[in-house]
Amino acid sequence: MGEQELEKNDLVLEDAAEEAAEAEQAAAEAEQAAAEAEQAAAEEAGDSGEAEEEEGDGAEEASADGDDAGDSGESGSE
């Protein structure tokens, strides 16, 4: 009966080792996915930051043009 218990314990340990290996692999995959998501978010933030900056410059130029048009009496909407 002692031998059977040892075999049973070995099987339990093997199962636990398999589960641990699977959990470790899943954790590594999750870490990689998180790193990829972080990189994608950083790239998106960089892209949107550039777009906002360009739009901001355009808005400043448009308001400058609008001021000039108003001063000279010329306006597209009036």
Coordinates of N, CA and C in Angstrom, one line a residue:
M1 N 0.8 -1.2 0.0 CA 0.0 0.0 0.0 C 0.9 1.3 0.0
G2 N 2.0 1.2 0.6 CA 2.9 2.3 0.6 C 3.4 2.7 -0.8
E3 N 3.6 1.7 -1.7 CA 4.0 1.9 -3.0 C 2.9 2.7 -3.8
Q4 N 1.7 2.3 -3.6 CA 0.5 2.9 -4.3 C 0.4 4.4 -3.9
E5 N 0.6 4.6 -2.6 CA 0.6 6.0 -2.2 C 1.7 6.8 -2.8
L6 N 2.9 6.3 -2.9 CA 4.0 7.0 -3.6 C 3.7 7.3 -5.0
E7 N 3.1 6.3 -5.7 CA 2.7 6.5 -7.1 C 1.7 7.5 -7.3
K8 N 0.7 7.5 -6.3 CA -0.4 8.5 -6.4 C 0.2 9.9 -6.1
N9 N 1.1 10.0 -5.2 CA 1.8 11.3 -4.9 C 2.6 11.8 -6.1
D10 N 3.3 10.8 -6.8 CA 4.0 11.2 -8.0 C 3.1 11.8 -9.0
L11 N 1.9 11.1 -9.2 CA 1.0 11.6 -10.2 C 0.5 13.0 -9.8
V12 N 0.2 13.2 -8.6 CA -0.3 14.5 -8.1 C 0.8 15.5 -8.3
L13 N 2.0 15.2 -8.0 CA 3.1 16.1 -8.3 C 3.3 16.4 -9.7
E14 N 3.2 15.4 -10.6 CA 3.3 15.6 -12.0 C 2.2 16.6 -12.5
D15 N 1.0 16.3 -12.1 CA -0.1 17.2 -12.4 C 0.1 18.6 -12.0
A16 N 0.6 18.8 -10.8 CA 0.8 20.1 -10.2 C 1.9 20.8 -11.0
A17 N 3.0 20.0 -11.4 CA 4.1 20.6 -12.2 C 3.5 21.0 -13.6
E18 N 2.7 20.2 -14.2 CA 2.1 20.6 -15.5 C 1.3 21.9 -15.4
E19 N 0.4 21.9 -14.3 CA -0.4 23.1 -14.1 C 0.5 24.3 -13.9
A20 N 1.5 24.2 -13.1 CA 2.4 25.3 -12.9 C 3.1 25.8 -14.1
A21 N 3.5 24.8 -15.0 CA 4.1 25.2 -16.3 C 3.1 25.9 -17.2
E22 N 1.9 25.4 -17.2 CA 0.9 26.1 -18.0 C 0.6 27.5 -17.5
A23 N 0.5 27.6 -16.1 CA 0.3 28.9 -15.5 C 1.4 29.9 -15.8
E24 N 2.6 29.4 -15.8 CA 3.8 30.2 -16.1 C 3.8 30.7 -17.5
Q25 N 3.4 29.8 -18.4 CA 3.3 30.1 -19.9 C 2.2 31.2 -20.1
A26 N 1.1 31.0 -19.4 CA -0.1 31.9 -19.5 C 0.3 33.3 -19.0
A27 N 1.1 33.3 -17.9 CA 1.6 34.6 -17.3 C 2.5 35.3 -18.3
A28 N 3.4 34.5 -18.9 CA 4.3 35.1 -19.9 C 3.6 35.7 -21.1
E29 N 2.6 34.9 -21.6 CA 1.8 35.4 -22.7 C 1.0 36.7 -22.3
A30 N 0.5 36.7 -21.1 CA -0.3 37.9 -20.6 C 0.7 39.1 -20.5
E31 N 1.9 38.9 -20.0 CA 2.9 39.9 -19.9 C 3.2 40.5 -21.3
Q32 N 3.4 39.6 -22.2 CA 3.7 40.0 -23.6 C 2.6 40.8 -24.2
A33 N 1.4 40.3 -24.0 CA 0.2 41.1 -24.5 C 0.1 42.4 -23.9
A34 N 0.4 42.5 -22.6 CA 0.3 43.8 -21.9 C 1.4 44.8 -22.4
A35 N 2.6 44.2 -22.7 CA 3.6 45.1 -23.3 C 3.3 45.6 -24.7
E36 N 2.7 44.7 -25.5 CA 2.2 45.1 -26.8 C 1.1 46.1 -26.7
A37 N 0.2 46.0 -25.8 CA -0.9 46.9 -25.6 C -0.3 48.3 -25.2
E38 N 0.6 48.2 -24.3 CA 1.2 49.5 -23.8 C 2.0 50.2 -24.9
Q39 N 2.7 49.4 -25.8 CA 3.4 50.0 -26.9 C 2.4 50.6 -27.9
A40 N 1.3 49.9 -28.2 CA 0.3 50.4 -29.1 C -0.3 51.7 -28.5
A41 N -0.6 51.7 -27.3 CA -1.2 52.9 -26.6 C -0.2 54.1 -26.7
A42 N 1.1 53.8 -26.5 CA 2.1 54.9 -26.6 C 2.2 55.4 -28.0
E43 N 2.1 54.5 -29.0 CA 2.2 54.9 -30.4 C 0.9 55.7 -30.7
E44 N -0.2 55.3 -30.3 CA -1.5 56.0 -30.6 C -1.4 57.4 -29.9
A45 N -0.9 57.4 -28.7 CA -0.9 58.7 -28.0 C 0.1 59.7 -28.7
G46 N 1.2 59.1 -29.2 CA 2.1 59.9 -29.9 C 1.5 60.4 -31.2
D47 N 0.8 59.6 -31.9 CA 0.1 60.0 -33.2 C -0.9 61.0 -32.9
S48 N -1.8 60.8 -31.9 CA -2.8 61.8 -31.6 C -2.2 63.1 -31.1
G49 N -1.2 63.0 -30.4 CA -0.5 64.2 -29.9 C 0.0 65.1 -31.1
E50 N 0.6 64.4 -32.1 CA 1.0 65.1 -33.3 C -0.1 65.7 -34.0
A51 N -1.2 65.0 -34.1 CA -2.4 65.5 -34.9 C -3.0 66.7 -34.2
E52 N -3.1 66.6 -32.8 CA -3.6 67.7 -32.1 C -2.7 69.0 -32.2
E53 N -1.4 68.7 -32.2 CA -0.5 69.9 -32.4 C -0.7 70.5 -33.7
E54 N -0.8 69.7 -34.8 CA -1.0 70.2 -36.1 C -2.3 71.0 -36.2
E55 N -3.4 70.4 -35.6 CA -4.7 71.1 -35.6 C -4.6 72.4 -34.9
G56 N -3.9 72.4 -33.8 CA -3.7 73.6 -33.0 C -3.0 74.7 -33.8
D57 N -2.0 74.4 -34.5 CA -1.3 75.3 -35.4 C -2.3 75.9 -36.4
G58 N -3.1 75.0 -37.0 CA -4.0 75.4 -38.1 C -5.0 76.4 -37.5
A59 N -5.5 76.1 -36.3 CA -6.5 76.9 -35.7 C -5.9 78.3 -35.4
E60 N -4.7 78.4 -35.0 CA -4.0 79.7 -34.7 C -3.9 80.4 -36.0
E61 N -3.5 79.8 -37.1 CA -3.4 80.4 -38.4 C -4.7 80.9 -38.9
A62 N -5.7 80.1 -38.7 CA -7.1 80.5 -39.2 C -7.6 81.7 -38.4
S63 N -7.3 81.8 -37.1 CA -7.8 82.9 -36.3 C -7.0 84.2 -36.7
A64 N -5.7 84.0 -37.0 CA -4.9 85.1 -37.5 C -5.4 85.6 -38.8
D65 N -5.8 84.7 -39.7 CA -6.4 85.1 -41.0 C -7.7 85.8 -40.8
G66 N -8.5 85.3 -39.9 CA -9.8 85.9 -39.6 C -9.6 87.3 -39.1
D67 N -8.6 87.5 -38.2 CA -8.4 88.8 -37.6 C -8.0 89.8 -38.8
D68 N -7.1 89.3 -39.6 CA -6.7 90.2 -40.7 C -7.9 90.5 -41.6
A69 N -8.7 89.6 -41.9 CA -9.8 89.8 -42.8 C -10.8 90.8 -42.2
G70 N -11.0 90.7 -40.9 CA -11.9 91.6 -40.2 C -11.4 93.0 -40.2
D71 N -10.1 93.1 -40.0 CA -9.4 94.4 -40.0 C -9.5 95.1 -41.3
S72 N -9.4 94.4 -42.4 CA -9.3 95.0 -43.7 C -10.7 95.2 -44.3
G73 N -11.7 94.7 -43.6 CA -13.1 94.9 -44.1 C -13.5 93.7 -45.0
E74 N -12.6 92.8 -45.3 CA -12.9 91.7 -46.2 C -13.2 90.5 -45.3
S75 N -14.3 89.8 -45.7 CA -14.7 88.6 -44.9 C -15.5 87.7 -45.8
G76 N -15.2 86.4 -45.7 CA -16.0 85.5 -46.6 C -17.4 85.3 -46.1
S77 N -17.7 85.5 -44.8 CA -19.0 85.2 -44.3 C -19.9 86.4 -44.3
E78 N -19.3 87.6 -44.4 CA -20.1 88.8 -44.3 C -20.5 89.4 -45.6

